[in-house]
Coordinates of C-alpha atoms in Angstrom, one line a residue:
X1254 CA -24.8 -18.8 -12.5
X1255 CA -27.9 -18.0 -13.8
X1256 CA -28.5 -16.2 -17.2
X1257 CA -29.8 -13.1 -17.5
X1258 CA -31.6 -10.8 -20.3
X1259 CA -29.0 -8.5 -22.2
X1260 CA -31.1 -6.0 -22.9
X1261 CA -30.4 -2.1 -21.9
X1262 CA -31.6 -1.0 -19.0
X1263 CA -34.0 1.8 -20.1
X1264 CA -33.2 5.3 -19.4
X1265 CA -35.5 7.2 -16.2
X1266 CA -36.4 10.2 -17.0
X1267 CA -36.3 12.3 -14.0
X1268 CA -38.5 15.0 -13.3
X1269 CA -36.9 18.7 -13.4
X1270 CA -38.3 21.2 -11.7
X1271 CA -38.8 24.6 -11.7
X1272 CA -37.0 27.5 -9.9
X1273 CA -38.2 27.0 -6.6
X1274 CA -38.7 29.1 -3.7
X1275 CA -37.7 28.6 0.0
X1276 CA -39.9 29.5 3.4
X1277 CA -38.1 33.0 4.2
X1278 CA -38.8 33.6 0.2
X1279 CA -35.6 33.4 -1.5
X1280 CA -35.5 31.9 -4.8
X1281 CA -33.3 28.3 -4.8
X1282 CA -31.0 28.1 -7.5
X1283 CA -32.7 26.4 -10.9
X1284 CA -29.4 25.5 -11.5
X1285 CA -28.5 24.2 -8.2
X1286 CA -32.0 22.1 -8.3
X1287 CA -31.2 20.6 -11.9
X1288 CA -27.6 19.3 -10.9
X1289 CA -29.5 17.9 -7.2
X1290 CA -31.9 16.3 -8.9
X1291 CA -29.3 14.8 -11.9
X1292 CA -27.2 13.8 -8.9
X1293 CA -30.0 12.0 -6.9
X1294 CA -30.3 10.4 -10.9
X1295 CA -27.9 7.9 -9.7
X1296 CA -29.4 4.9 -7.8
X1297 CA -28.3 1.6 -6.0
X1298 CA -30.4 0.0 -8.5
X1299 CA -29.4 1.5 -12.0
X1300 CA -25.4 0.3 -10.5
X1301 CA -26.7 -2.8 -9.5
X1302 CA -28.4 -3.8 -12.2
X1303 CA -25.7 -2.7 -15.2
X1304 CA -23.4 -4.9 -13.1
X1305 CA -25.0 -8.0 -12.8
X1306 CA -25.4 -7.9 -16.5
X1307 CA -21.8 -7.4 -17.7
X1308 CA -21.1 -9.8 -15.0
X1309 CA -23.2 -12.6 -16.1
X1310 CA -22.1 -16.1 -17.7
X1311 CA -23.6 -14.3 -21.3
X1312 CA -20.6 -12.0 -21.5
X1313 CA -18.1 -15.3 -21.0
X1314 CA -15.9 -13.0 -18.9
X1315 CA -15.1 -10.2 -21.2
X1316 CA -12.2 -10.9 -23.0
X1317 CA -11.4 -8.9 -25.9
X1318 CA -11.7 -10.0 -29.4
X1319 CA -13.8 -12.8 -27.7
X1320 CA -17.4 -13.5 -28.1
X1321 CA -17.4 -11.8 -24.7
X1322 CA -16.7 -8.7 -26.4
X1323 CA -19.4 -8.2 -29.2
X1324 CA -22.0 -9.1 -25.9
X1325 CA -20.1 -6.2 -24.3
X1326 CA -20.1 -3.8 -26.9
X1327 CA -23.0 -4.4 -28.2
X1328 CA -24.6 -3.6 -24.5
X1329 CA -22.6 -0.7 -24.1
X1330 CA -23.4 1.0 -27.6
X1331 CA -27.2 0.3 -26.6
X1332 CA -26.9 2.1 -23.7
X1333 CA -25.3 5.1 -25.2
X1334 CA -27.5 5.2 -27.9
X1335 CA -30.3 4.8 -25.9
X1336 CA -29.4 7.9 -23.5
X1337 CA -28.4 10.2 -26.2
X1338 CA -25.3 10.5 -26.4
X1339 CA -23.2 11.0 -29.8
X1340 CA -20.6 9.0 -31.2
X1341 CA -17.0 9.5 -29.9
X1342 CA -15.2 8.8 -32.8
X1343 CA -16.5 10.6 -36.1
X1344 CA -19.9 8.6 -36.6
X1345 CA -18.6 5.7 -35.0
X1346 CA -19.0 4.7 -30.8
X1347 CA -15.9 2.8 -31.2
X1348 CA -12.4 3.0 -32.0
X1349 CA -10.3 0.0 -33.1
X1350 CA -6.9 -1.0 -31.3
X1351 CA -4.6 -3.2 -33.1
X1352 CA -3.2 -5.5 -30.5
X1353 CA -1.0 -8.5 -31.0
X1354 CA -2.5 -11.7 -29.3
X1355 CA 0.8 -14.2 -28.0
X1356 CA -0.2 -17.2 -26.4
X1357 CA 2.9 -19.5 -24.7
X1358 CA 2.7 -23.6 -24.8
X1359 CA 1.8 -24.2 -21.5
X1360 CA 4.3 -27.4 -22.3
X1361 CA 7.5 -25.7 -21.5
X1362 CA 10.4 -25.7 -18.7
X1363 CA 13.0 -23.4 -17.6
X1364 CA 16.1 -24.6 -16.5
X1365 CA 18.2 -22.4 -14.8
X1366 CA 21.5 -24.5 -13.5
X1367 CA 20.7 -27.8 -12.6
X1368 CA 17.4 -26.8 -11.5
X1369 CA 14.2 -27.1 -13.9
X1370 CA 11.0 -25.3 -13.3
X1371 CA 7.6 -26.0 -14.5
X1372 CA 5.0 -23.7 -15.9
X1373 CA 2.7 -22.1 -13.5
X1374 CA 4.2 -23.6 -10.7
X1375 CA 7.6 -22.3 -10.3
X1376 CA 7.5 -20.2 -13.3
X1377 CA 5.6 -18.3 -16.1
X1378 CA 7.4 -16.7 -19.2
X1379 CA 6.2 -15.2 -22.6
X1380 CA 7.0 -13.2 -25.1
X1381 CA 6.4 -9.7 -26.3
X1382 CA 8.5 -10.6 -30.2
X1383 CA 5.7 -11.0 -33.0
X1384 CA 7.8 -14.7 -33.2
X1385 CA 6.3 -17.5 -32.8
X1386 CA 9.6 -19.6 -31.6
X1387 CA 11.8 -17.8 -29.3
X1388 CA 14.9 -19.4 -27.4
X1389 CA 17.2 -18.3 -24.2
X1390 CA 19.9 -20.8 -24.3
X1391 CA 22.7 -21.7 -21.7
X1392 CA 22.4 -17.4 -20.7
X1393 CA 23.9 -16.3 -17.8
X1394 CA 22.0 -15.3 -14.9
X1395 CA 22.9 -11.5 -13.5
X1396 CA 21.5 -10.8 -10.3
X1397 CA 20.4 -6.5 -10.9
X1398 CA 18.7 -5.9 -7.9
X1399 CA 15.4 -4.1 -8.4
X1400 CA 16.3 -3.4 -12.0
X1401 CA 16.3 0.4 -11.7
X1402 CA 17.9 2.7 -13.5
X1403 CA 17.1 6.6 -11.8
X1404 CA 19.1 9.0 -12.0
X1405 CA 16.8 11.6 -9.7
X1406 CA 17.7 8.9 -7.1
X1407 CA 21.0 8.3 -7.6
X1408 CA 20.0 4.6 -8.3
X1409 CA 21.7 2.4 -11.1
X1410 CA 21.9 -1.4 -10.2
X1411 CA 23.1 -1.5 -14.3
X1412 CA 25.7 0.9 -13.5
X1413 CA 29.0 -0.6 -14.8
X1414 CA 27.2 -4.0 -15.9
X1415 CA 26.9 -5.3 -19.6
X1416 CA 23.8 -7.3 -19.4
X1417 CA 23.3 -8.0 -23.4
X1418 CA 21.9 -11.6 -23.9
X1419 CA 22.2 -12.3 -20.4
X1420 CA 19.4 -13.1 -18.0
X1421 CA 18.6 -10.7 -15.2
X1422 CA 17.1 -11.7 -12.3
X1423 CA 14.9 -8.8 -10.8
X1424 CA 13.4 -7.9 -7.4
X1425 CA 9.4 -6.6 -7.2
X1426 CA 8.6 -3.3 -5.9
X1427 CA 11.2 -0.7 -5.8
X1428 CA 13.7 -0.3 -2.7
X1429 CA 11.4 2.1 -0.7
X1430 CA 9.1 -0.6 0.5
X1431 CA 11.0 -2.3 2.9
X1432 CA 13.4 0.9 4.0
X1433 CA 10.8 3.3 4.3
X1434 CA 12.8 5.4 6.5
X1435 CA 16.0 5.4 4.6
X1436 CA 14.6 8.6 2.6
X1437 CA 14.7 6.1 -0.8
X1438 CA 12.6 6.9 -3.4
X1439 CA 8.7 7.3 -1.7
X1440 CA 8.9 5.5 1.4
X1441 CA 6.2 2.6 1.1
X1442 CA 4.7 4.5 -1.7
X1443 CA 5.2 2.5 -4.7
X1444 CA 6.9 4.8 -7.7
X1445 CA 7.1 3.8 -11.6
X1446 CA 10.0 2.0 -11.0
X1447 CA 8.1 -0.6 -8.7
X1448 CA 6.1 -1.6 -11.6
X1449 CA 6.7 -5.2 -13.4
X1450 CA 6.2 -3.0 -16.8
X1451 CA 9.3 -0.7 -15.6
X1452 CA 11.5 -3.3 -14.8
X1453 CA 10.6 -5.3 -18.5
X1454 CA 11.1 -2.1 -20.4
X1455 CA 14.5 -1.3 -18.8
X1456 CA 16.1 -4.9 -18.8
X1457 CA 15.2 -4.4 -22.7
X1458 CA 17.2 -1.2 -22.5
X1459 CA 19.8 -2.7 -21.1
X1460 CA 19.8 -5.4 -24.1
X1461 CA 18.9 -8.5 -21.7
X1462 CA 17.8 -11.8 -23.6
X1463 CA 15.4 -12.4 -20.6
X1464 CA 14.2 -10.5 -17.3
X1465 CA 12.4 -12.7 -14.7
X1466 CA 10.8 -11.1 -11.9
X1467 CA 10.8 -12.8 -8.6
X1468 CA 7.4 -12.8 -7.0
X1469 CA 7.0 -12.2 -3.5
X1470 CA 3.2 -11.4 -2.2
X1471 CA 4.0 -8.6 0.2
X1472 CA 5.8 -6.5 -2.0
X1473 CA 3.8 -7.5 -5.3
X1474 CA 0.4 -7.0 -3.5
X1475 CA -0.7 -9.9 -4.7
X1476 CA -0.4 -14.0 -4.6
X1477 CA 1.4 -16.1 -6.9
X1478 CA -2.0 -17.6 -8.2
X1479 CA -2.7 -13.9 -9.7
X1480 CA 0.8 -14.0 -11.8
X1481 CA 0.0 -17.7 -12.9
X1482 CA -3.9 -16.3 -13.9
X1483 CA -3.0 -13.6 -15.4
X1484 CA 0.6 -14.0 -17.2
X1485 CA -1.1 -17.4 -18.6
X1486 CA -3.0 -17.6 -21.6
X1487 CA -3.7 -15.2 -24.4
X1488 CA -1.3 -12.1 -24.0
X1489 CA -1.9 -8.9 -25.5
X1490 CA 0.5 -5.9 -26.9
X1491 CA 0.0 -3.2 -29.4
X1492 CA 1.5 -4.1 -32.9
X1493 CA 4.2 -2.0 -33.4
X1494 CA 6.3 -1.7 -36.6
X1495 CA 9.1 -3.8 -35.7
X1496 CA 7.4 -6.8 -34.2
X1497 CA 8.3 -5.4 -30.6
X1498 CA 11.9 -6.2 -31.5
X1499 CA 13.5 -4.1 -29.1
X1500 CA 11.9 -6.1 -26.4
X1501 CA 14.0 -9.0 -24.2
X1502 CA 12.8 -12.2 -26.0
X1503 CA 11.4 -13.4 -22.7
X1504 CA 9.5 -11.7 -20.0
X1505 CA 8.8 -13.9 -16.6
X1506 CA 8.3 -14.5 -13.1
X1507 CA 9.7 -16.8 -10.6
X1508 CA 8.3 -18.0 -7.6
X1509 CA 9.7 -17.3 -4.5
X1510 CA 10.6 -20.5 -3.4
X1511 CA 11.6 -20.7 -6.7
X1512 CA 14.0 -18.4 -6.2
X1513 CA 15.3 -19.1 -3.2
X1514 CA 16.4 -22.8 -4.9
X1515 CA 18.3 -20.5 -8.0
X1516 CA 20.2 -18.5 -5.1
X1517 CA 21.2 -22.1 -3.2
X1518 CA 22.7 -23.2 -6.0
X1519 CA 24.6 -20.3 -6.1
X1520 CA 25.9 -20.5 -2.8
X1521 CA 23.8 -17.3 -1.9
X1522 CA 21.2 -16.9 0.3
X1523 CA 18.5 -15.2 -1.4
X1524 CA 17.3 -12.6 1.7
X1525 CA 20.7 -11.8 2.2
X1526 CA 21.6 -10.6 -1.2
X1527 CA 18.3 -8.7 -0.8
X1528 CA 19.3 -7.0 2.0
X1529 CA 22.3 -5.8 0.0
X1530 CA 19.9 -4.8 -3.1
X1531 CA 17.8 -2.6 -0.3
X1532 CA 20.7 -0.5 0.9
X1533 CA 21.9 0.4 -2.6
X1534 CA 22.4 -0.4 -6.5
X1535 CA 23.6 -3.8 -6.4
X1536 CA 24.1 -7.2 -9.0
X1537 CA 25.9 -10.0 -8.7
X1538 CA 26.2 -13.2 -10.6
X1539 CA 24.5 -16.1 -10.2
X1540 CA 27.2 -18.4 -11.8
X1541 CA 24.7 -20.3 -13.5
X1542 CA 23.1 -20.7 -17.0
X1543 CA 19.5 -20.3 -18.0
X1544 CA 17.6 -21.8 -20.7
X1545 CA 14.3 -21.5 -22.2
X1546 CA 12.0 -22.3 -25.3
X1547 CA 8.5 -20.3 -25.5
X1548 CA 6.8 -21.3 -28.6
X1549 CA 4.0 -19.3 -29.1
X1550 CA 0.9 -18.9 -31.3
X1551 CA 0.3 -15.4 -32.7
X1552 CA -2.9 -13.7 -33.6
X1553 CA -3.2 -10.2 -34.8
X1554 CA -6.4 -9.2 -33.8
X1555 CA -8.7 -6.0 -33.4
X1556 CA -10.5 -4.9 -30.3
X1557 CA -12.3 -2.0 -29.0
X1558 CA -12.2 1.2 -27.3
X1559 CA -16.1 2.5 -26.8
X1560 CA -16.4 6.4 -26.6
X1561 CA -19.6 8.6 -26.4
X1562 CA -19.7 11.8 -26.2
X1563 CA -22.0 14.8 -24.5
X1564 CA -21.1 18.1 -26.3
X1565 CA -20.5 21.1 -24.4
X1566 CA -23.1 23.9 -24.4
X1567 CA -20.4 26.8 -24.6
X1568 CA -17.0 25.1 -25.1
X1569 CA -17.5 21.9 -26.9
X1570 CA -13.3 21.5 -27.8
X1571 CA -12.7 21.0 -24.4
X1572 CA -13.7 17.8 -22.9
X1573 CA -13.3 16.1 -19.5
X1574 CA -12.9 12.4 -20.5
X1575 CA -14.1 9.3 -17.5
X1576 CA -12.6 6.4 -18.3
X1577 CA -13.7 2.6 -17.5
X1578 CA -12.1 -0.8 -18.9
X1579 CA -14.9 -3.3 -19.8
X1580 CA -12.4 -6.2 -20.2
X1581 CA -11.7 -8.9 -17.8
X1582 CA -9.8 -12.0 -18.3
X1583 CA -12.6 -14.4 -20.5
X1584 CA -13.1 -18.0 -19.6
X1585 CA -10.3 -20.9 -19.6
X1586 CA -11.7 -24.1 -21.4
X1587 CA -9.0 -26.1 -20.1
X1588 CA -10.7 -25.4 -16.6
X1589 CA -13.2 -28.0 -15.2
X1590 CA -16.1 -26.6 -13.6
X1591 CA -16.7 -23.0 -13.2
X1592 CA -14.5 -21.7 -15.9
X1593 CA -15.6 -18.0 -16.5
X1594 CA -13.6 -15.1 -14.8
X1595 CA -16.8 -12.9 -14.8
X1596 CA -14.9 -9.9 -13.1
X1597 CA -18.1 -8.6 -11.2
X1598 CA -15.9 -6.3 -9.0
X1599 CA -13.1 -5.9 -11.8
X1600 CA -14.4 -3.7 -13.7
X1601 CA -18.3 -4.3 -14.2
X1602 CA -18.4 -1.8 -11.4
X1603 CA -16.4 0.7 -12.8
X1604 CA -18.1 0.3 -16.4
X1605 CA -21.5 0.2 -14.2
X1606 CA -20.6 3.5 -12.7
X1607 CA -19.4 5.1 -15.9
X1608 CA -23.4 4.2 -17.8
X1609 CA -25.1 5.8 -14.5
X1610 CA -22.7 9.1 -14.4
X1611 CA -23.5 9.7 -18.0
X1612 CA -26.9 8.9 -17.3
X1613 CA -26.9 11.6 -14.8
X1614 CA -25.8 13.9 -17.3
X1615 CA -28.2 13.3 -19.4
X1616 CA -30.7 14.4 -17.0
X1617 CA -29.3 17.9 -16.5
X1618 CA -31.8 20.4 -18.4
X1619 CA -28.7 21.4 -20.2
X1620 CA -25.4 20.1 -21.4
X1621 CA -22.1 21.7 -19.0
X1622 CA -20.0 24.3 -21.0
X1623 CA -17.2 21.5 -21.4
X1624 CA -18.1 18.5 -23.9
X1625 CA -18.1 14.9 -20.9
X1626 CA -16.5 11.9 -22.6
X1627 CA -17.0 8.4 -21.3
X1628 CA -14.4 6.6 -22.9
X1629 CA -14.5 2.4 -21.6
X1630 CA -11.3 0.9 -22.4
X1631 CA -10.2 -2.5 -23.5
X1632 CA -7.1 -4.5 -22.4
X1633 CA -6.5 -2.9 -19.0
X1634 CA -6.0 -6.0 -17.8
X1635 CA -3.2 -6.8 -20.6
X1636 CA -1.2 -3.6 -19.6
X1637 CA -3.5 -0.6 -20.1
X1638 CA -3.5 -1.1 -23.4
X1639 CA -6.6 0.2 -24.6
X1640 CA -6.1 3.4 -22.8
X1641 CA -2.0 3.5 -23.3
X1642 CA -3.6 3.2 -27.6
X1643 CA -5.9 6.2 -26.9
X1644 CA -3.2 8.1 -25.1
X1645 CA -0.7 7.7 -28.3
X1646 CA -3.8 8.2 -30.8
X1647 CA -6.1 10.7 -29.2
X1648 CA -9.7 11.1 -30.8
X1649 CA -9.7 14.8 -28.7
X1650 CA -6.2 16.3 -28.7
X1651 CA -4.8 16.1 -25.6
X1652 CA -4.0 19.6 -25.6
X1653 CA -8.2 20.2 -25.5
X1654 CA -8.2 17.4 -22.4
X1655 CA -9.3 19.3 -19.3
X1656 CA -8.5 16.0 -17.1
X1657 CA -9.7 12.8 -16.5
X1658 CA -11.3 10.8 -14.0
X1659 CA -11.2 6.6 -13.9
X1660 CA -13.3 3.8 -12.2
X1661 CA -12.0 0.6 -11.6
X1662 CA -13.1 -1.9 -9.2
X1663 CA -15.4 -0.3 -6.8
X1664 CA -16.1 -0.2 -3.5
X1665 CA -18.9 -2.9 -2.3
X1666 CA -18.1 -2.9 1.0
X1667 CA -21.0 -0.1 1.7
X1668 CA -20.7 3.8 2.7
X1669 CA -17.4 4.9 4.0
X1670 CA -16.9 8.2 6.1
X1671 CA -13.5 8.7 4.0
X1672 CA -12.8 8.7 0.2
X1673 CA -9.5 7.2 -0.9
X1674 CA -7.1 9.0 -2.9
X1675 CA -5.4 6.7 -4.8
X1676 CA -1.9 8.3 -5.6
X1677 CA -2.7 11.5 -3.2
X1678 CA -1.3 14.8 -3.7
X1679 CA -0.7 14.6 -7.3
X1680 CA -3.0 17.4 -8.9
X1681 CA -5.4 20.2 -8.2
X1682 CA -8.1 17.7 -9.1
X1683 CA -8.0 16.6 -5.3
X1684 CA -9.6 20.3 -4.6
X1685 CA -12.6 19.5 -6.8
X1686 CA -12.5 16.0 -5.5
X1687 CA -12.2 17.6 -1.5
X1688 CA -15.4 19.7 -2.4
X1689 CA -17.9 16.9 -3.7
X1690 CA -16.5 14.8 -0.6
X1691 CA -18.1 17.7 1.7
X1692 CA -21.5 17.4 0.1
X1693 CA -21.4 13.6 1.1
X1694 CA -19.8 14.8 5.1
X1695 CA -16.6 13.0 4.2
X1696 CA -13.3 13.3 4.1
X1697 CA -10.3 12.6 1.9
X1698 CA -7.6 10.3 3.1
X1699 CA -4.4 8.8 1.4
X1700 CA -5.1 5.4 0.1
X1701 CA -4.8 2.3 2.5
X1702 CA -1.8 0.6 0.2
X1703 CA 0.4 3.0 -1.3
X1704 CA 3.1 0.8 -2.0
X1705 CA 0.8 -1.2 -4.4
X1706 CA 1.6 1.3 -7.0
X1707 CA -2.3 1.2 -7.8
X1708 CA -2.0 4.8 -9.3
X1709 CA 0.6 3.3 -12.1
X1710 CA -2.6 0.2 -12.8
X1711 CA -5.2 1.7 -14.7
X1712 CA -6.1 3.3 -17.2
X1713 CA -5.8 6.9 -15.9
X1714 CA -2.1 6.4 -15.8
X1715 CA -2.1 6.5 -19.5
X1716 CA -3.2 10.0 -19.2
X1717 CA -1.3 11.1 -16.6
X1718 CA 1.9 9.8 -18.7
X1719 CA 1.1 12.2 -21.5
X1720 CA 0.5 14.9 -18.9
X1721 CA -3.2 14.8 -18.3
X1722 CA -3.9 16.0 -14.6
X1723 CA -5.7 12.0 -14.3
X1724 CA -7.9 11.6 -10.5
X1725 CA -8.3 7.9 -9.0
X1726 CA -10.5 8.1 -5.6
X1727 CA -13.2 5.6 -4.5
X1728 CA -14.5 4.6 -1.3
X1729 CA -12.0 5.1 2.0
X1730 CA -11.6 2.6 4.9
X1731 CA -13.8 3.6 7.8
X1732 CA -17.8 2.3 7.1
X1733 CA -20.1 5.4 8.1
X1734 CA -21.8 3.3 10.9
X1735 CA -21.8 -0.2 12.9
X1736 CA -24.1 -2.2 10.9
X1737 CA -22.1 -1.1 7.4
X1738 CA -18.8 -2.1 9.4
X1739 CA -21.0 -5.7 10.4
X1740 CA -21.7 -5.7 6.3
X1741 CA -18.0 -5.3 5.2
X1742 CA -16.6 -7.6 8.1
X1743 CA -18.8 -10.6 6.1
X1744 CA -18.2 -9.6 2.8
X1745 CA -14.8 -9.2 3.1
X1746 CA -14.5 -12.8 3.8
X1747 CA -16.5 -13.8 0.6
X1748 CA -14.4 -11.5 -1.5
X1749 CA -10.7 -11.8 -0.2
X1750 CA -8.9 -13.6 -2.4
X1751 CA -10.9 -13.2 -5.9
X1752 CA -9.2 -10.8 -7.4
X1753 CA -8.2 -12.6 -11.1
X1754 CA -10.0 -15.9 -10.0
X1755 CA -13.5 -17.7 -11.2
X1756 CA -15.3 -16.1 -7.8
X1757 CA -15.2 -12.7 -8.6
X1758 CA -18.9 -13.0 -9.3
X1759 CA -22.0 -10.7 -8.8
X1760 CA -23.8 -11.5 -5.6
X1761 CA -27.2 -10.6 -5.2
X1762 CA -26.5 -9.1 -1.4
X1763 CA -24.0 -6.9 -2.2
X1764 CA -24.6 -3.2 -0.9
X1765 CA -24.4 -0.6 -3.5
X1766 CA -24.7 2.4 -1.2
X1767 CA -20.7 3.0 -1.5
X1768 CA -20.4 2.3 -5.1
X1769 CA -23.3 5.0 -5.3
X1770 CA -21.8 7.5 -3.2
X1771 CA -18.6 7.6 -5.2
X1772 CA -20.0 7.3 -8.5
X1773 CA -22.3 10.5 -7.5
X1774 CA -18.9 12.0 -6.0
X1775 CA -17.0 11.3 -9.0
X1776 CA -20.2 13.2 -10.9
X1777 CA -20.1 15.8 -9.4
X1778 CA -16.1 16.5 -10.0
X1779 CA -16.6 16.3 -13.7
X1780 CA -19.3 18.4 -13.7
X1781 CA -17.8 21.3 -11.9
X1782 CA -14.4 21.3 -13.7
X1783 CA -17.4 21.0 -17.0
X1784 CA -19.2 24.2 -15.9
X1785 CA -15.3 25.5 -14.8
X1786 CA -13.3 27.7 -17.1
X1787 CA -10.1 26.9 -15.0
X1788 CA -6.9 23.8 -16.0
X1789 CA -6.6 21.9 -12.9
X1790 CA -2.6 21.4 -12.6
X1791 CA -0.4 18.7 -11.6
X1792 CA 1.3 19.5 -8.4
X1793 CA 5.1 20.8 -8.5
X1794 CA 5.9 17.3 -6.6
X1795 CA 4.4 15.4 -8.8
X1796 CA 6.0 13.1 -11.4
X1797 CA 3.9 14.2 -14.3
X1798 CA 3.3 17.6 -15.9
X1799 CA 1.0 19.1 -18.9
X1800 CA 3.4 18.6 -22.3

């Protein structure tokens, strides 16, 4: 692709005007024409432009603690600096996050009864233990279902079952997805206990040696080439006292053919003993042994969370924090040909968005009563684990933290007549959100995907754990007229397919109109609960609550 200048894009300077007056002589509000005209601040170009630049081949795809990384935080810093805002952390933009840096020999096999399974093909495994040898040998394998232990569900597939040093063989999703009418869990709404980082942390709780997941697409949301992509390679966990002892000492996925070839063995038919696993907590053994070697290399490394702040004019200790993640996946070396994951879509929109929104608030003729954060995470893509570091070491007490609002991935398909609430019904934040959606004639609607769990994969999900009232919306389904619908039909074909893979590139025809809508949407939120002396609140039927 071609290379591109890294400088910042320079700050416009929009002209605010004074109180006006209409025809029948009533004065317009000065107010209400300084936020119209920050608002109208944000442009298709300014988006367009910050995201062919973190998307370019300079930024080698992003990775953290990778050259990628000083390109992309030096550029972000620029920006910041260049608009006006001040530091986030003390006198300092960024704050460091300790993360541990595990990456498996490629050169390894499982064998799990007389069946051996090769690396990226039929399997992937790692390791969360700061060791750079760890073994699984001749372990028995334990069917456990979908791995959940929830007791507001009456759900234990543990339940009675001593798992320690055994290998448990795990299910994606959770059991509402396929039964949505059986009044399980959320329907096809995916919970916390659909999550791959559920179903790792309890199988440790449970003392396993090893969970594999098996991967299926419908259920996961996504292919097997996205597992191989992304649990492949440099892996990434906070250090943590004990070397992540507590952790089983090996984390995978099967296939599903894969599988289905473990089950034969065991005279089992793998959709049958699913069937039994959907109507209720269920394991069984699959009266074989597993074995595995993952020798690792191990890095302890420091990356970056970048935070800028815009102090409030009235309450500066209360803040409403937007969060980004400027990371993506790097470049892979071993690759031939186009080797850079460039993440154009995921996330140098969502950062993109974040630079224009605080730009917008920069050209407001005064700061909102709340202090705005723009906090850009690293390691999303690891496991949230720049924002999950934030969450446990707050620079602004959470306590002070009004909410927060996340981009990630957003929505190039053009103007929409709907805005997607991802994980709807959670907060009050959807009333702020409902109001900025009637500016633009639209209309909120649940997300298209529910049981993807997408609420429980970013970053706003480390806020919402530690009882942050935390809003994810972008653009909805429906394209506000024929020839956007003509648009999205043709660049849906280009897209599909590139999430975690080498073509999700910038393209020069992409239409920015959506991604502009909801970044002005997502503007205007923050800035009312900024001007706003009132806590939004989770809702009672939500999982989460203030602490």
């Amino acid at each position: 692709m071609k290379r591109i200048q890294l400088a910042a894009i320079p700050l416009i300077s929009a002209t605010l005007f004074a109180c006006g007056v209409n025809s029948d002589n009533t004065s317009t509000s000065s107010a209400d024409n300084d936020f119209s005209l920050a608002y109208q601040n944000i442009t298709d170009a300014t988006l367009k432009a910050h995201t062919k630049t973190l998307a370019s081949d300079e930024f080698e795809g992003r990775s953290p603690t990778s050259k990628g990384e000083k390109v992309t935080l030096d550029y972000l810093v620029s920006n910041f600096k260049q608009m006006g805002y001040q530091p986030g952390n003390g006198d300092s933009y960024l704050q460091a996050v300790n993360l541990l840096e595990m990456t498996a020999s490629p050169d390894m096999t499982m064998t799990i009864g007389d069946n051996q399974f090769a690396y990226k093909k039929g399997m992937i495994a790692s390791t969360k233990r700061e060791q750079q040898q760890v073994n699984v040998t001749d372990s028995d394998v334990v069917f456990v279902g979908f791995g959940v232990n929830a007791p507001e569900y009456d759900w234990n597939d543990y339940e009675g079952l001593d798992v320690k040093g055994k290998t448990v063989v795990i299910l994606v999703n959770d059991p509402g997805f396929e039964r949505p009418d059986s009044g399980r869990f959320q329907g096809k709404t995916m919970t916390y206990y659909g999550r791959w980082t559920y179903k790792y942390e309890e199988a440790s709780r449970q003392g396993a040696a090893a969970a594999i997941i098996v991967h299926e697409t419908a259920p996961a949301s996504y292919g097997w080439s996205v597992v191989a992509n992304s649990w492949s390679g440099p892996q990434y966990s906070l250090v943590s006292e004990n070397g992540n002892a507590e952790r089983v000492a090996v984390e995978g996925w099967l296939s599903n053919d894969a599988a289905k070839q473990v089950f034969s063995a065991a005279g089992l038919n793998f959709t049958e003993e699913k069937a039994k696993a959907l109507k209720g907590p269920y394991h069984t053994s699959l009266k074989q042994k597993a074995s595995v070697t993952v020798n690792s290399t191990m890095k302890k490394s420091v990356s970056y969370n970048v935070m800028a702040t815009l102090p409030g004019s009235e309450t500066p200790d209360e803040h409403v924090i937007y969060t980004a993640h400027w990371d993506h996946l790097g470049k892979d070396d071993s690759k031939e040909g186009d080797n850079i994951y460039n993440g154009a879509h995921d996330n140098a929109t969502g950062t993109a968005s974040a630079l224009a929104i605080a730009r917008a608030y920069k050209a407001l003729n005064s700061a909102p009563k709340r202090s705005v954060d723009f906090l850009i995470v690293t390691a999303e893509e690891q496991g949230l684990l720049g924002s999950q570091y934030y969450a446990q070491h707050p620079i602004i007490p959470l306590n002070k933290t009004v909410a927060n609002i996340n981009m990630d991935a957003m929505n190039v398909l053009g103007r929409t007549k709907d805005v997607s609430v991802v994980g709807m019904g959670k907060s009050e934040l959807e009333t702020y959100l409902a109001k900025a959606a009637a500016r633009q004639d639209r209309t909120l609607t649940q997300e298209s995907r529910p049981e993807a769990g997408s609420y429980y994969r970013s970053d706003h999900f480390s806020f919402a754990k530690q009882g942050v009232p935390a809003l994810y919306a972008k653009g909805g389904n429906t394209p506000i007229d024929e020839q956007t619908a003509q648009y999205k039909k043709r660049t849906k074909v280009l897209i599909t397919g590139c999430y975690h893979q080498v073509c999700d590139q910038f393209r020069e025809n992409w239409d920015f109109s959506g991604v502009r809508e909801d970044a002005q949407l997502l503007f205007e939120v923050g800035y009312d609960i900024a001007q706003s002396a009132d806590w939004p609140k989770w809702n009672a039927s939500s999982e989460f609550q203030r602490k």
